[in-house]
PDB file of C-alpha atoms and ligand atoms in Angstrom:
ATOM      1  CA  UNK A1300      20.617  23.645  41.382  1.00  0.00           C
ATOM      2  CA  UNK A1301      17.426  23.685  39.388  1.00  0.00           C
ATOM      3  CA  UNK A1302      17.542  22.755  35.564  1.00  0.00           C
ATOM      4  CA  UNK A1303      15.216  24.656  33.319  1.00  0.00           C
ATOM      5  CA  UNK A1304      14.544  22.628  29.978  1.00  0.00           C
ATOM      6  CA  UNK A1305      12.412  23.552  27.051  1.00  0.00           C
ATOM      7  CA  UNK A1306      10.583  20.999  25.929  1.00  0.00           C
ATOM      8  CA  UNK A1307       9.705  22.039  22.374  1.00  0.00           C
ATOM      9  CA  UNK A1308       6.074  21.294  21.105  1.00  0.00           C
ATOM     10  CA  UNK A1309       3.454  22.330  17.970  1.00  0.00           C
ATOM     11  CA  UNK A1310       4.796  24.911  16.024  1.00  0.00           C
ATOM     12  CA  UNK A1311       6.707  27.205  17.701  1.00  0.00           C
ATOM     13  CA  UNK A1312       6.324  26.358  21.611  1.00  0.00           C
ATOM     14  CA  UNK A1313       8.388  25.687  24.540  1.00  0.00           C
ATOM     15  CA  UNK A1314       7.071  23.786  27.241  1.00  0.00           C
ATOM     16  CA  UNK A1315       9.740  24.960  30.533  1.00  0.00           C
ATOM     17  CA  UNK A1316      10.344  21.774  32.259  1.00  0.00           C
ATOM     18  CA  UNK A1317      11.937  22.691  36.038  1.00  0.00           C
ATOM     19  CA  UNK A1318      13.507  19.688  37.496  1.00  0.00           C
ATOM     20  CA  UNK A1319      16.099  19.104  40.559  1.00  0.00           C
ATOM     21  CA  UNK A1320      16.666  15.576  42.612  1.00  0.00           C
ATOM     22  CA  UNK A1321      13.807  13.213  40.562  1.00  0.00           C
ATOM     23  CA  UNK A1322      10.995  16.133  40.657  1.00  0.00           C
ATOM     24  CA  UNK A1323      10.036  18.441  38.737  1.00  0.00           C
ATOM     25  CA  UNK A1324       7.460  20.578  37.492  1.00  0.00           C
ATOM     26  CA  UNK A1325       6.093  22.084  34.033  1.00  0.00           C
ATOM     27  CA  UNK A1326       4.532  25.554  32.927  1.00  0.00           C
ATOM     28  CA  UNK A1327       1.507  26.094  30.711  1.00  0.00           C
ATOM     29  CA  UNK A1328       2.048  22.012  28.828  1.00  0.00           C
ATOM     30  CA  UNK A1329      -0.085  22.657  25.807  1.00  0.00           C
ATOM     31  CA  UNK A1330       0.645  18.949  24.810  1.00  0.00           C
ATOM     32  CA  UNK A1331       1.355  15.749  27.454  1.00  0.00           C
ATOM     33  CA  UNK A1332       3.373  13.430  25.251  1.00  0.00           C
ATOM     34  CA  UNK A1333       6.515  15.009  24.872  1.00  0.00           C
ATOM     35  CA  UNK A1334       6.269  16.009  28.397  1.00  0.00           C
ATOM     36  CA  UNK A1335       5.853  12.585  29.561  1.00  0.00           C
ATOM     37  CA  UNK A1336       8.668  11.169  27.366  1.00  0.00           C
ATOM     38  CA  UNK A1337      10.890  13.924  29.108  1.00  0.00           C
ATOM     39  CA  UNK A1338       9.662  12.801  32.548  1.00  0.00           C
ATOM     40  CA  UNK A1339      10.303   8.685  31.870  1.00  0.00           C
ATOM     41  CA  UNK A1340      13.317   9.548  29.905  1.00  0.00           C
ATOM     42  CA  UNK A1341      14.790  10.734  32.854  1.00  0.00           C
ATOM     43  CA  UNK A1342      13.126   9.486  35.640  1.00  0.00           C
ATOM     44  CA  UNK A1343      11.160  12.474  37.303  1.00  0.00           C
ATOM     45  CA  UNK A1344       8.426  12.889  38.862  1.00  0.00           C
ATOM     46  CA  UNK A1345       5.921  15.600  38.416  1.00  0.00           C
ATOM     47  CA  UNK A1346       4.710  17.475  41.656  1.00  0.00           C
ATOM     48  CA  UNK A1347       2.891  20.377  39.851  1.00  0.00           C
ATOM     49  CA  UNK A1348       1.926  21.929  36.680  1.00  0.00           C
ATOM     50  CA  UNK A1349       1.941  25.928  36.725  1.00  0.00           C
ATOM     51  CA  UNK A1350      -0.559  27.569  34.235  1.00  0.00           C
ATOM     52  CA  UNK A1351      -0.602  31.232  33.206  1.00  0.00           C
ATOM     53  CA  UNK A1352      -3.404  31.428  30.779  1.00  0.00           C
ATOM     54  CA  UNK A1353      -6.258  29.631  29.205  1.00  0.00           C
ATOM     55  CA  UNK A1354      -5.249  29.017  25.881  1.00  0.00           C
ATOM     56  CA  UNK A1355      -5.452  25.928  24.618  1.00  0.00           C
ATOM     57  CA  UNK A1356      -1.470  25.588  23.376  1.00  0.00           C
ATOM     58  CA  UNK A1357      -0.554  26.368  26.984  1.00  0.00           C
ATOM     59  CA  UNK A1358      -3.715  24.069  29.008  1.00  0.00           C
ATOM     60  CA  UNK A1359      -4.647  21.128  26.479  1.00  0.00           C
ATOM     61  CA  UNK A1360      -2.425  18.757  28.270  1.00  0.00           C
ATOM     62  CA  UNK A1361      -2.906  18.865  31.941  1.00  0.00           C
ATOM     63  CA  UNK A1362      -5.934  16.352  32.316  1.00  0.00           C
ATOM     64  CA  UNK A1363      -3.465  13.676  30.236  1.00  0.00           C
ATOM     65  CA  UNK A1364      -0.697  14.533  32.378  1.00  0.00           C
ATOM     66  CA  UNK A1365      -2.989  14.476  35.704  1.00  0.00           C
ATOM     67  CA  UNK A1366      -3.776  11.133  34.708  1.00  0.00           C
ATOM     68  CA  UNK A1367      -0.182   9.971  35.306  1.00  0.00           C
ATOM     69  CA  UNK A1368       1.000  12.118  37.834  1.00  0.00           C
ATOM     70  CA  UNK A1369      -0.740  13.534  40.702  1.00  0.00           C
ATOM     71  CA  UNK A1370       0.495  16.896  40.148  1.00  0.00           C
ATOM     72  CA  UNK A1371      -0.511  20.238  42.083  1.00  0.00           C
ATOM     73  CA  UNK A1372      -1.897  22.770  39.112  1.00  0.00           C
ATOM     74  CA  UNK A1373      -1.784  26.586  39.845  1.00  0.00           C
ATOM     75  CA  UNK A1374      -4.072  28.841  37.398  1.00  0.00           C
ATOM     76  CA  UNK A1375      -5.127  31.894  37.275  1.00  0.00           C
ATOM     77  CA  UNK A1376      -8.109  32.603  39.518  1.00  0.00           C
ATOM     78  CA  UNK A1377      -9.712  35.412  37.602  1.00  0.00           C
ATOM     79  CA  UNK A1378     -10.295  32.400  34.476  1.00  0.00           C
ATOM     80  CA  UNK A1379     -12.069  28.871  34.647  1.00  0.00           C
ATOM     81  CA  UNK A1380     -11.000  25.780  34.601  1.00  0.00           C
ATOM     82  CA  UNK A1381     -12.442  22.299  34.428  1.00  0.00           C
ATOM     83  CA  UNK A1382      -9.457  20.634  35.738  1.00  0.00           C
ATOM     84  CA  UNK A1383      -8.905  20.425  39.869  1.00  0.00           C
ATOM     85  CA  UNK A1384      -6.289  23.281  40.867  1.00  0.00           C
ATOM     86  CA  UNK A1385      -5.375  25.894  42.954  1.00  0.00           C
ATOM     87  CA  UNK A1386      -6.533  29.629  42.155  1.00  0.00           C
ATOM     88  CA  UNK A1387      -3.985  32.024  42.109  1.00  0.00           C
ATOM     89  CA  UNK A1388      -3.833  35.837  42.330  1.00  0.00           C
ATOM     90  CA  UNK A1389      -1.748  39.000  42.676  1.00  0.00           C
ATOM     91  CA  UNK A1390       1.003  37.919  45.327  1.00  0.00           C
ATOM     92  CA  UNK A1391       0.189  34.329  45.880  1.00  0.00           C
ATOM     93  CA  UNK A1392       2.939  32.601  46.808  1.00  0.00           C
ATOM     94  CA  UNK A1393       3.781  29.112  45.405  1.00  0.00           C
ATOM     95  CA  UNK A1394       5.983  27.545  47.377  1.00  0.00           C
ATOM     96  CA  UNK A1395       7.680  24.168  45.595  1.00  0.00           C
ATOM     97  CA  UNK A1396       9.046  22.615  48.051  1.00  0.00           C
ATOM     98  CA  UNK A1397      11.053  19.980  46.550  1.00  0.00           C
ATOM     99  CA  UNK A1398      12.649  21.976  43.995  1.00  0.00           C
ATOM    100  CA  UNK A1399      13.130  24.510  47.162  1.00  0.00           C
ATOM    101  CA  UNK A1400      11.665  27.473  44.785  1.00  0.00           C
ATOM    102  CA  UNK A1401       9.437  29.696  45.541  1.00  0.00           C
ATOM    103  CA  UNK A1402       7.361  31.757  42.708  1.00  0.00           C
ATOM    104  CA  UNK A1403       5.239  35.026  43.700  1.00  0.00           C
ATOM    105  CA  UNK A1404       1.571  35.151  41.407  1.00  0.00           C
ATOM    106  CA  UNK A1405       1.738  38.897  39.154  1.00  0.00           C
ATOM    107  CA  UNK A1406      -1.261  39.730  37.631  1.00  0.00           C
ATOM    108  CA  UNK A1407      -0.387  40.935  34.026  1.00  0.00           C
ATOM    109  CA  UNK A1408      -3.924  41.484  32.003  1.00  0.00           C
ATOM    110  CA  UNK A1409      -3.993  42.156  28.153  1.00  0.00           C
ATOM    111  CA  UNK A1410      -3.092  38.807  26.436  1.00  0.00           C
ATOM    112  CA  UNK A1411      -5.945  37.504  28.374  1.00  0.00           C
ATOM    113  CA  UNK A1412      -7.544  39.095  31.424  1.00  0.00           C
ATOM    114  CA  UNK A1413      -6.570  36.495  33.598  1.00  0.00           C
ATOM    115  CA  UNK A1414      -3.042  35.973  32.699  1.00  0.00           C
ATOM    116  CA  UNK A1415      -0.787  35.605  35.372  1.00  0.00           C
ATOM    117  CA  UNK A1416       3.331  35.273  35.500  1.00  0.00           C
ATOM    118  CA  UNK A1417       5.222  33.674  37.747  1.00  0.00           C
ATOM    119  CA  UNK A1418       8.157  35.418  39.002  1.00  0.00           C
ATOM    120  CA  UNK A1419      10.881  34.090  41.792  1.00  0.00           C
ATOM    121  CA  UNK A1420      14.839  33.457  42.820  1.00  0.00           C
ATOM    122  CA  UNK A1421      15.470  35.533  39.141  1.00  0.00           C
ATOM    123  CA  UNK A1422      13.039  33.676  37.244  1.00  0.00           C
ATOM    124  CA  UNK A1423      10.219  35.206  35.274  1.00  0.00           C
ATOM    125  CA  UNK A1424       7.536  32.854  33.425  1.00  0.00           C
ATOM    126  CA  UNK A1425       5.934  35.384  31.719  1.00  0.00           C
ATOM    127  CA  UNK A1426       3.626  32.940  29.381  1.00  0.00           C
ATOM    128  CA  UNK A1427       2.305  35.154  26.222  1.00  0.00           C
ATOM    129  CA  UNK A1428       3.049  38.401  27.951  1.00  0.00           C
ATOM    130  CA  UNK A1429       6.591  39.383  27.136  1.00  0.00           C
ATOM    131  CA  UNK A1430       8.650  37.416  24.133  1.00  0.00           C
ATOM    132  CA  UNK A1431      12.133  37.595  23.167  1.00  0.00           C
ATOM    133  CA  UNK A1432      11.890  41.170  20.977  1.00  0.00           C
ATOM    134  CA  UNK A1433       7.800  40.986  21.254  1.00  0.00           C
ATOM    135  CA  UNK A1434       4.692  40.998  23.156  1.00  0.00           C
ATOM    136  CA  UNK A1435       1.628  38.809  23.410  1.00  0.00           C
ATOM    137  CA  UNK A1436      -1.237  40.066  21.319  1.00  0.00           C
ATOM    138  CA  UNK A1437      -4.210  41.960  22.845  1.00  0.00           C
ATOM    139  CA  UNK A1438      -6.724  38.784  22.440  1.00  0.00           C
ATOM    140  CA  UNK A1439      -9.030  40.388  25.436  1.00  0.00           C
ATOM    141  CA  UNK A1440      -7.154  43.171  27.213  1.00  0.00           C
ATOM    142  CA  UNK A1441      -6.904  46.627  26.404  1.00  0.00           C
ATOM    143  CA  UNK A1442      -3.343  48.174  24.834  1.00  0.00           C
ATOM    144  CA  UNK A1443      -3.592  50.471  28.344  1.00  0.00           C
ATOM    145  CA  UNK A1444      -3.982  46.915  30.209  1.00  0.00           C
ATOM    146  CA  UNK A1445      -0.950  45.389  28.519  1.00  0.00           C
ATOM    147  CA  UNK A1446       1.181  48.558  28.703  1.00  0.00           C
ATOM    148  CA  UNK A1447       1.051  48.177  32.035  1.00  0.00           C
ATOM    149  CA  UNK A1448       1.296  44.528  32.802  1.00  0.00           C
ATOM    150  CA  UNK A1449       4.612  44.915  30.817  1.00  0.00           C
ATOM    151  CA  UNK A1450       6.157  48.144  32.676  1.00  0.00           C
ATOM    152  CA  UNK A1451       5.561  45.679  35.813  1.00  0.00           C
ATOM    153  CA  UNK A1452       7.969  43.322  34.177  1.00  0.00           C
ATOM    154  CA  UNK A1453      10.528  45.391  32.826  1.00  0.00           C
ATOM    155  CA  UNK A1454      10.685  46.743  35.915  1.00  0.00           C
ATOM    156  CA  UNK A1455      11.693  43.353  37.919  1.00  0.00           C
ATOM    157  CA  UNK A1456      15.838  43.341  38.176  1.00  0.00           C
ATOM    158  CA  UNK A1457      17.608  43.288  35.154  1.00  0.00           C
ATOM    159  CA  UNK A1458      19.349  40.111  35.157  1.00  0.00           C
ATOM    160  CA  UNK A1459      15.861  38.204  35.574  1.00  0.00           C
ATOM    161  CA  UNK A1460      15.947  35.194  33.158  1.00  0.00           C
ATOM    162  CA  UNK A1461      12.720  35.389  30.732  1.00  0.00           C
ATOM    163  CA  UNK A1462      11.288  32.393  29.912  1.00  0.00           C
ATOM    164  CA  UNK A1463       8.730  33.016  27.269  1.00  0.00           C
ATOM    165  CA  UNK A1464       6.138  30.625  25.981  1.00  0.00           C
ATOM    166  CA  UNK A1465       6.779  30.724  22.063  1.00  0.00           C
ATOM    167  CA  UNK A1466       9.947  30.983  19.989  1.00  0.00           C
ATOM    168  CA  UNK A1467       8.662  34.547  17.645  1.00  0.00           C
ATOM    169  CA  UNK A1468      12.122  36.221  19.097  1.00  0.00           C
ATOM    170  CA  UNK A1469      13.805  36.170  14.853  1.00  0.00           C
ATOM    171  CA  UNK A1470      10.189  37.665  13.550  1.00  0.00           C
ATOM    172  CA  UNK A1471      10.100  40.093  16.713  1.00  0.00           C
ATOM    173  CA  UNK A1472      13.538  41.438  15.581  1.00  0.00           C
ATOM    174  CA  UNK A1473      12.898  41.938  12.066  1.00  0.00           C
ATOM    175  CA  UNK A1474       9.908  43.737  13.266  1.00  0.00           C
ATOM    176  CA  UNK A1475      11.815  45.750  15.645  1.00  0.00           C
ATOM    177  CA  UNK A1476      14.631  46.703  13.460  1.00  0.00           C
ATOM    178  CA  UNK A1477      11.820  48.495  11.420  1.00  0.00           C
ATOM    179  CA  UNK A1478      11.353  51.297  14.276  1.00  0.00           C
ATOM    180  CA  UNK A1479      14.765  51.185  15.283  1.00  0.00           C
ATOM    181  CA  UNK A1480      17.464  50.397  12.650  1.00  0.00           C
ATOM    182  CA  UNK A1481      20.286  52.014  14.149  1.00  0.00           C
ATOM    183  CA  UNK A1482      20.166  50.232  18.211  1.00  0.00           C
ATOM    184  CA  UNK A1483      23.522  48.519  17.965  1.00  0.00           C
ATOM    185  CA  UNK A1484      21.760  46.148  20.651  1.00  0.00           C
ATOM    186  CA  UNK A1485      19.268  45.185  18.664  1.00  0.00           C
ATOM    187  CA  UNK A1486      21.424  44.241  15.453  1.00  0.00           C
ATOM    188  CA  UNK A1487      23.423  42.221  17.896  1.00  0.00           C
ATOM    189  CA  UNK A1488      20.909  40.246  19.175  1.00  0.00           C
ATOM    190  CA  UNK A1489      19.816  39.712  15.348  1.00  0.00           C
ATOM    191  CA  UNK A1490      22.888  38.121  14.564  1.00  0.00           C
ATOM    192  CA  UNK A1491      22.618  35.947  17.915  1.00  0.00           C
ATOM    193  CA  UNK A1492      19.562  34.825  17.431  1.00  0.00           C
ATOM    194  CA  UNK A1493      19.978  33.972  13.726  1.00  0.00           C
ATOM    195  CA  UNK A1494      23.097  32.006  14.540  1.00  0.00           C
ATOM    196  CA  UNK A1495      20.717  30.039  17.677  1.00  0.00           C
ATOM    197  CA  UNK A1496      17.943  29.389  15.234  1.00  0.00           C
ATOM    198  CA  UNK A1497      20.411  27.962  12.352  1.00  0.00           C
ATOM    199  CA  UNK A1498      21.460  25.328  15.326  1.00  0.00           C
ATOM    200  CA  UNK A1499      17.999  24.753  16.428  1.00  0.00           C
ATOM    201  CA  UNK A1500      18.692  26.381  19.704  1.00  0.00           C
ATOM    202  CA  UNK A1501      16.037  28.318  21.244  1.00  0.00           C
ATOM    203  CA  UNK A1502      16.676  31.833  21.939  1.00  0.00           C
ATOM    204  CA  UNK A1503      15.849  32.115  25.335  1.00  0.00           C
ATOM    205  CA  UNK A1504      15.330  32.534  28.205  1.00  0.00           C
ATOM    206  CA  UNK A1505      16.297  36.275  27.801  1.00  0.00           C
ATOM    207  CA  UNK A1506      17.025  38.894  30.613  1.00  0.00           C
ATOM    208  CA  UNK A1507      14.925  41.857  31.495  1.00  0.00           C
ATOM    209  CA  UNK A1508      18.039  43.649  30.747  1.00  0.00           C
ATOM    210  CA  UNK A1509      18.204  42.280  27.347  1.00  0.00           C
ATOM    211  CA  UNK A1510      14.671  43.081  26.820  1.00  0.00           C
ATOM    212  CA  UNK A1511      15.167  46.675  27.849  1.00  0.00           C
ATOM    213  CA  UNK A1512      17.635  47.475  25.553  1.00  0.00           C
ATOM    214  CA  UNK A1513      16.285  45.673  22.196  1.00  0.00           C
ATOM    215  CA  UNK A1514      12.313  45.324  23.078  1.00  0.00           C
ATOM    216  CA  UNK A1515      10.595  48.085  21.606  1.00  0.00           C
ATOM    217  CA  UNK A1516       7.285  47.414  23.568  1.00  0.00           C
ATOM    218  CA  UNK A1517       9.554  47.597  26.710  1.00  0.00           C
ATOM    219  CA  UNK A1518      11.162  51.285  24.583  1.00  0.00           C
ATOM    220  CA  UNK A1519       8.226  53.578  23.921  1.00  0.00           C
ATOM    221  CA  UNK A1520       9.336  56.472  25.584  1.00  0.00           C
ATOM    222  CA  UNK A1521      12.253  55.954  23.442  1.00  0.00           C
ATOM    223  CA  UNK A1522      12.323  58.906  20.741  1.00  0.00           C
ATOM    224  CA  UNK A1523      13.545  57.150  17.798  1.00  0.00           C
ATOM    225  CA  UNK A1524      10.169  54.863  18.416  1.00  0.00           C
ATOM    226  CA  UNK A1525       7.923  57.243  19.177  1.00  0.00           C
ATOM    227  CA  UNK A1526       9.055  58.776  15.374  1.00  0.00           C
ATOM    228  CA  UNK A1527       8.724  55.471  14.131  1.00  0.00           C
ATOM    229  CA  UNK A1528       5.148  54.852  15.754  1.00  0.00           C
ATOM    230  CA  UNK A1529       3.975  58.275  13.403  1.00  0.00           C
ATOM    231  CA  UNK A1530       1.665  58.824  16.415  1.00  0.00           C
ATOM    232  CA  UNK A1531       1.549  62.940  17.259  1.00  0.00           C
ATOM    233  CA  UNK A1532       1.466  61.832  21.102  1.00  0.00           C
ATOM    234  CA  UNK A1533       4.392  61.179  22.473  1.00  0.00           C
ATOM    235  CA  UNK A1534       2.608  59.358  25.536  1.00  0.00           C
ATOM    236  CA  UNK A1535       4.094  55.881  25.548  1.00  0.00           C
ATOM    237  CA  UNK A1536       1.066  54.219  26.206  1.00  0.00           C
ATOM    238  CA  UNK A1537       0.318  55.776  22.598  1.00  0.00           C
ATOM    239  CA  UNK A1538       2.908  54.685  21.250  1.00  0.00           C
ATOM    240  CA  UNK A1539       2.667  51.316  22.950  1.00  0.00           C
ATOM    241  CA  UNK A1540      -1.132  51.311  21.249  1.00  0.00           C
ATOM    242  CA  UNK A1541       0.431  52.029  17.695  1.00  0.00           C
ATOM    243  CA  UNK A1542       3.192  49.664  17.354  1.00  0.00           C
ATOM    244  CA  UNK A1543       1.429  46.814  18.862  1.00  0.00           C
ATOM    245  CA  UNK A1544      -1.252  47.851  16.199  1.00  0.00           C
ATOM    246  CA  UNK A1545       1.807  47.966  13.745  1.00  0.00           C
ATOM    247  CA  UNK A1546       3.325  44.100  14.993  1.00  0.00           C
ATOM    248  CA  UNK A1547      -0.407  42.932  14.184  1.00  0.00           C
ATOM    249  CA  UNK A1548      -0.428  43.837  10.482  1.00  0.00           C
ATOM    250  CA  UNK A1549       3.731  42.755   9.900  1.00  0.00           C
TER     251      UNK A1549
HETATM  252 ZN1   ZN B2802      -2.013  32.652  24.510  1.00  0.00          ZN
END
């Protein structure tokens, strides 16, 4: 069995460590010193380093980390890089062979253009794309672009774990709760997450399923939303556009 570790760094991000027999491998490491400590700590190695968008909280410590391990990096093709890796696109496969995973490349524009996800054996890395509650704000795509990236997500099987890149799932809800006080779901998860958060546990990964039911980005054709978005179109791509225009000024 693989273990999946967050690895907790800056403010409010999680570094997903993925480690089985002595190897292992990291997604989007922002920062290489905690990630090394992890690795010595407990004696893996690092065979690759899986990168789904070119911010610097998710890039700024792969050339530290390539430095001490001669690590594989994926990234998305369709952004540059000055570090050596391989450029992935729609349906690349990434085959890890000594964690015996294997992740297929999704394409899922809007938080940047070139964001990818990595999605495989019920795992979704989904970077700044989909959070606990919350999506990634529109830093280059379009709200149609991101709309879209995310109906390709939601629409992966329900009990795929979510393994976001930042810990916003508390904020998300409060937001959430504003367009739909009455999902029973939704104050649920509230009172889960708030009980997480007062242990300094992190509140994922989540499940598509879990999404679906409490994530309103994942719920605009939802008509308590669409009420709640005051648009007049009840398109949820419109809506989508209005409440992600909403999250921005929360
Ligand atoms: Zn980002």
């Amino acid at each position: 069995m693989v273990k999946i570790t967050p690895i907790p760094a800056f403010q409010d991000n999680y570094i997903w460590l993925l480690h089985k027999d002595g190897h292992a491998v990291v997604v989007d490491p922002g920062d290489a010193a905690p990630v090394i400590r992890f690795l010595k700590q407990n004696h893996l190695h690092l065979d690759a380093i899986l990168i789904t968008h070119h911010h610097g909280d998710h890039i700024d410590g792969v050339e530290s980390l390539l430095n001490v391990y001669p690590a594989m990096v994926y990234a998305p093709a369709k952004e540059h890089y000055s570090f050596p890796h391989i450029a992935v696109s729609e349906s690349t496969e990434v085959h890890l062979a000594n964690l015996n995973l294997s992740f297929q490349v999704l394409e899922v524009p809007g938080h940047t253009l070139g964001h990818v996800a990595y999605y495989g054996s019920n795992y979704l890395f989904c970077g700044d794309t989909l959070f606990g509650a919350g999506c990634g704000r529109l830093f280059e795509g379009s709200p149609e672009q991101m709309y879209h990236s995310l109906q390709r997500l939601a629409a992966l099987p329900a009990e795929t774990a979510v393994y976001c890149t930042h810990e916003y799932t508390e904020r998300n809800i409060e937001f959430a709760l504003t367009l739909e006080p009455n999902n029973q779901n939704l104050i649920i998860r509230a009172q889960s997450s708030r009980e997480q958060r007062s242990q300094n546990k992190p509140t994922l990964p989540s499940t598509i399923a879990l999404e679906l039911a409490t994530n309103p980005f994942l719920r605009c054709a939802v008509a308590e939303i669409q009420s709640s978005s005051k648009t007049n179109s009840s398109l949820p791509v419109n809506v989508f556009t209005a409440i992600r225009q909403m999250r921005n000024q929360f």
